[in-house]
Amino acid sequence: MTVYNLALIGFGGVNRALAEIVAERNERLREELGFGLRVVAVTDLRLGSIVCADGVDLDAILALGPGDGDFSQYEGGSPEPRNEWVIKNAPADVVVEATFTNPLDGEPAVSHCRWALTSGRHVVTTNKGPVALAAEELKALAAGSGAAFEFEGAVMSGTPVIRLVKRMFGGLELSGFEGILNGTSNYVLGRMESGLDFDAAVREAQELGFAEADPTADVEGHDVRLKVAILANELLGACLSPADVPCTGISALTAEDIDKAAAEGTRWKLIGSARREPDGSVSAQVAPHAVPLSHHLAGVSGAVNAVAFDTDLLGVVTISGPGAGRLETAYALLSDIIAIHEAKTTPTTRSVLSS
Ligand code: HSE
């Protein structure tokens, strides 16, 4: 049976959750998917790095709590992250990039992906930075080395959107989309409707674990801007950088704005959208809108995300599901690995007409 060796770059919530899935479900995954997973390397800014060709002891490293020391206490461990060395030299088939998102230049994640792809390793990532800022370069590197660059979790965590539209919308013309793509801001708007003030609602979102440690990117729309650029580029064939997407967040909305919208039968939503213009170009933006309660995104509440696609033959198709969460985002990484396996094992169809 095929076993994919994984190098986990970053050992925060998402890659820890992937390690838990591998530790707990590998047997079931083998039976259901026809391949196994083995973690052969892990790197982390705080914990250092560990490389073990026979498989890292996941139970041991998952049990490491704050104050329990770093990976150097284990065989193959070092107190240094050594990301470049590990990515280029660990016996991994797939590099799993889940370090923090840097919205300015995507680093160091872009370099992590570059090192992996130039070394012929597949990359799966949930990191929005490399996808929004360097997708074309990284796809070209992947094509050159025969590796895969997969990033389903960059938008709406494990809820399938990018691959689903690419694979299942064949024959449809997609003219645009609009979505609720940040759980924190949607949660905050809902709590403000219930009478909570903005700061208290943001604190709640942080306590519940879906807001970033610095929630500025959530409430100012910067997180949505990255996601809109990714969806527009991947699904509408645009060439947008995040800076091309005008962006307004929700921090200027007051309790009076919320009450006024309710009195008028509308509700504020932070909407990221993109549309193909008559001249073929794609325009995109992020801004709060007071939408009527009949709008297809009006009923999306709490931290849930949703994106409504405008198609010619089906009309509006809305996909809704979790957009954050450690296990939900780790599932996106698993779905990327499944896609890599399917691409490797599915024979390409040849046209009988040409034979
Ligand atoms: N902090 C984000 C959200 C999740 O609240 O939706 C990661 O993109």
mmCIF file of N, CA and C in Angstrom, residues 174 176-180 275 295-297 306-310 316-319:
data_model
loop_
_atom_site.group_PDB
_atom_site.id
_atom_site.type_symbol
_atom_site.label_atom_id
_atom_site.label_comp_id
_atom_site.label_asym_id
_atom_site.label_seq_id
_atom_site.Cartn_x
_atom_site.Cartn_y
_atom_site.Cartn_z
ATOM 1 N N LEU A 174 -19.332 30.853 -15.186
ATOM 2 C CA LEU A 174 -19.328 31.500 -13.876
ATOM 3 C C LEU A 174 -19.076 32.990 -14.101
ATOM 4 N N GLY A 176 -19.462 35.398 -11.528
ATOM 5 C CA GLY A 176 -19.016 36.102 -10.327
ATOM 6 C C GLY A 176 -19.430 35.346 -9.080
ATOM 7 N N PHE A 177 -19.069 35.931 -7.954
ATOM 8 C CA PHE A 177 -19.470 35.329 -6.668
ATOM 9 C C PHE A 177 -19.547 36.415 -5.622
ATOM 10 N N GLU A 178 -20.292 36.135 -4.571
ATOM 11 C CA GLU A 178 -20.223 36.982 -3.379
ATOM 12 C C GLU A 178 -20.288 36.065 -2.176
ATOM 13 N N GLY A 179 -19.503 36.411 -1.141
ATOM 14 C CA GLY A 179 -19.409 35.470 -0.033
ATOM 15 C C GLY A 179 -19.202 36.138 1.306
ATOM 16 N N ILE A 180 -19.556 35.366 2.324
ATOM 17 C CA ILE A 180 -19.200 35.697 3.709
ATOM 18 C C ILE A 180 -17.999 34.808 3.997
ATOM 19 N N ARG A 275 -16.597 39.955 -9.877
ATOM 20 C CA ARG A 275 -17.523 39.868 -11.010
ATOM 21 C C ARG A 275 -16.762 40.044 -12.311
ATOM 22 N N HIS A 295 -32.041 37.950 0.983
ATOM 23 C CA HIS A 295 -30.782 37.724 0.255
ATOM 24 C C HIS A 295 -30.222 36.352 0.617
ATOM 25 N N HIS A 296 -29.573 35.658 -0.342
ATOM 26 C CA HIS A 296 -29.130 34.276 -0.070
ATOM 27 C C HIS A 296 -28.025 34.198 0.990
ATOM 28 N N LEU A 297 -27.391 35.317 1.357
ATOM 29 C CA LEU A 297 -26.377 35.262 2.425
ATOM 30 C C LEU A 297 -26.906 35.803 3.752
ATOM 31 N N ALA A 306 -20.032 31.303 3.762
ATOM 32 C CA ALA A 306 -20.809 30.852 2.595
ATOM 33 C C ALA A 306 -20.368 31.662 1.386
ATOM 34 N N VAL A 307 -20.433 31.037 0.230
ATOM 35 C CA VAL A 307 -20.139 31.777 -0.994
ATOM 36 C C VAL A 307 -21.173 31.386 -2.044
ATOM 37 N N ALA A 308 -21.750 32.423 -2.667
ATOM 38 C CA ALA A 308 -22.800 32.209 -3.663
ATOM 39 C C ALA A 308 -22.210 32.500 -5.045
ATOM 40 N N PHE A 309 -22.230 31.487 -5.902
ATOM 41 C CA PHE A 309 -21.661 31.620 -7.244
ATOM 42 C C PHE A 309 -22.782 31.890 -8.251
ATOM 43 N N ASP A 310 -22.558 32.842 -9.130
ATOM 44 C CA ASP A 310 -23.516 33.158 -10.199
ATOM 45 C C ASP A 310 -23.170 32.359 -11.428
ATOM 46 N N VAL A 316 -27.928 30.890 -9.086
ATOM 47 C CA VAL A 316 -27.027 31.045 -7.935
ATOM 48 C C VAL A 316 -26.850 29.706 -7.227
ATOM 49 N N VAL A 317 -25.592 29.297 -7.056
ATOM 50 C CA VAL A 317 -25.262 28.072 -6.303
ATOM 51 C C VAL A 317 -24.491 28.507 -5.063
ATOM 52 N N THR A 318 -25.029 28.207 -3.873
ATOM 53 C CA THR A 318 -24.400 28.657 -2.634
ATOM 54 C C THR A 318 -23.796 27.482 -1.883
ATOM 55 N N ILE A 319 -22.542 27.640 -1.502
ATOM 56 C CA ILE A 319 -21.832 26.611 -0.728
ATOM 57 C C ILE A 319 -21.580 27.207 0.657
#
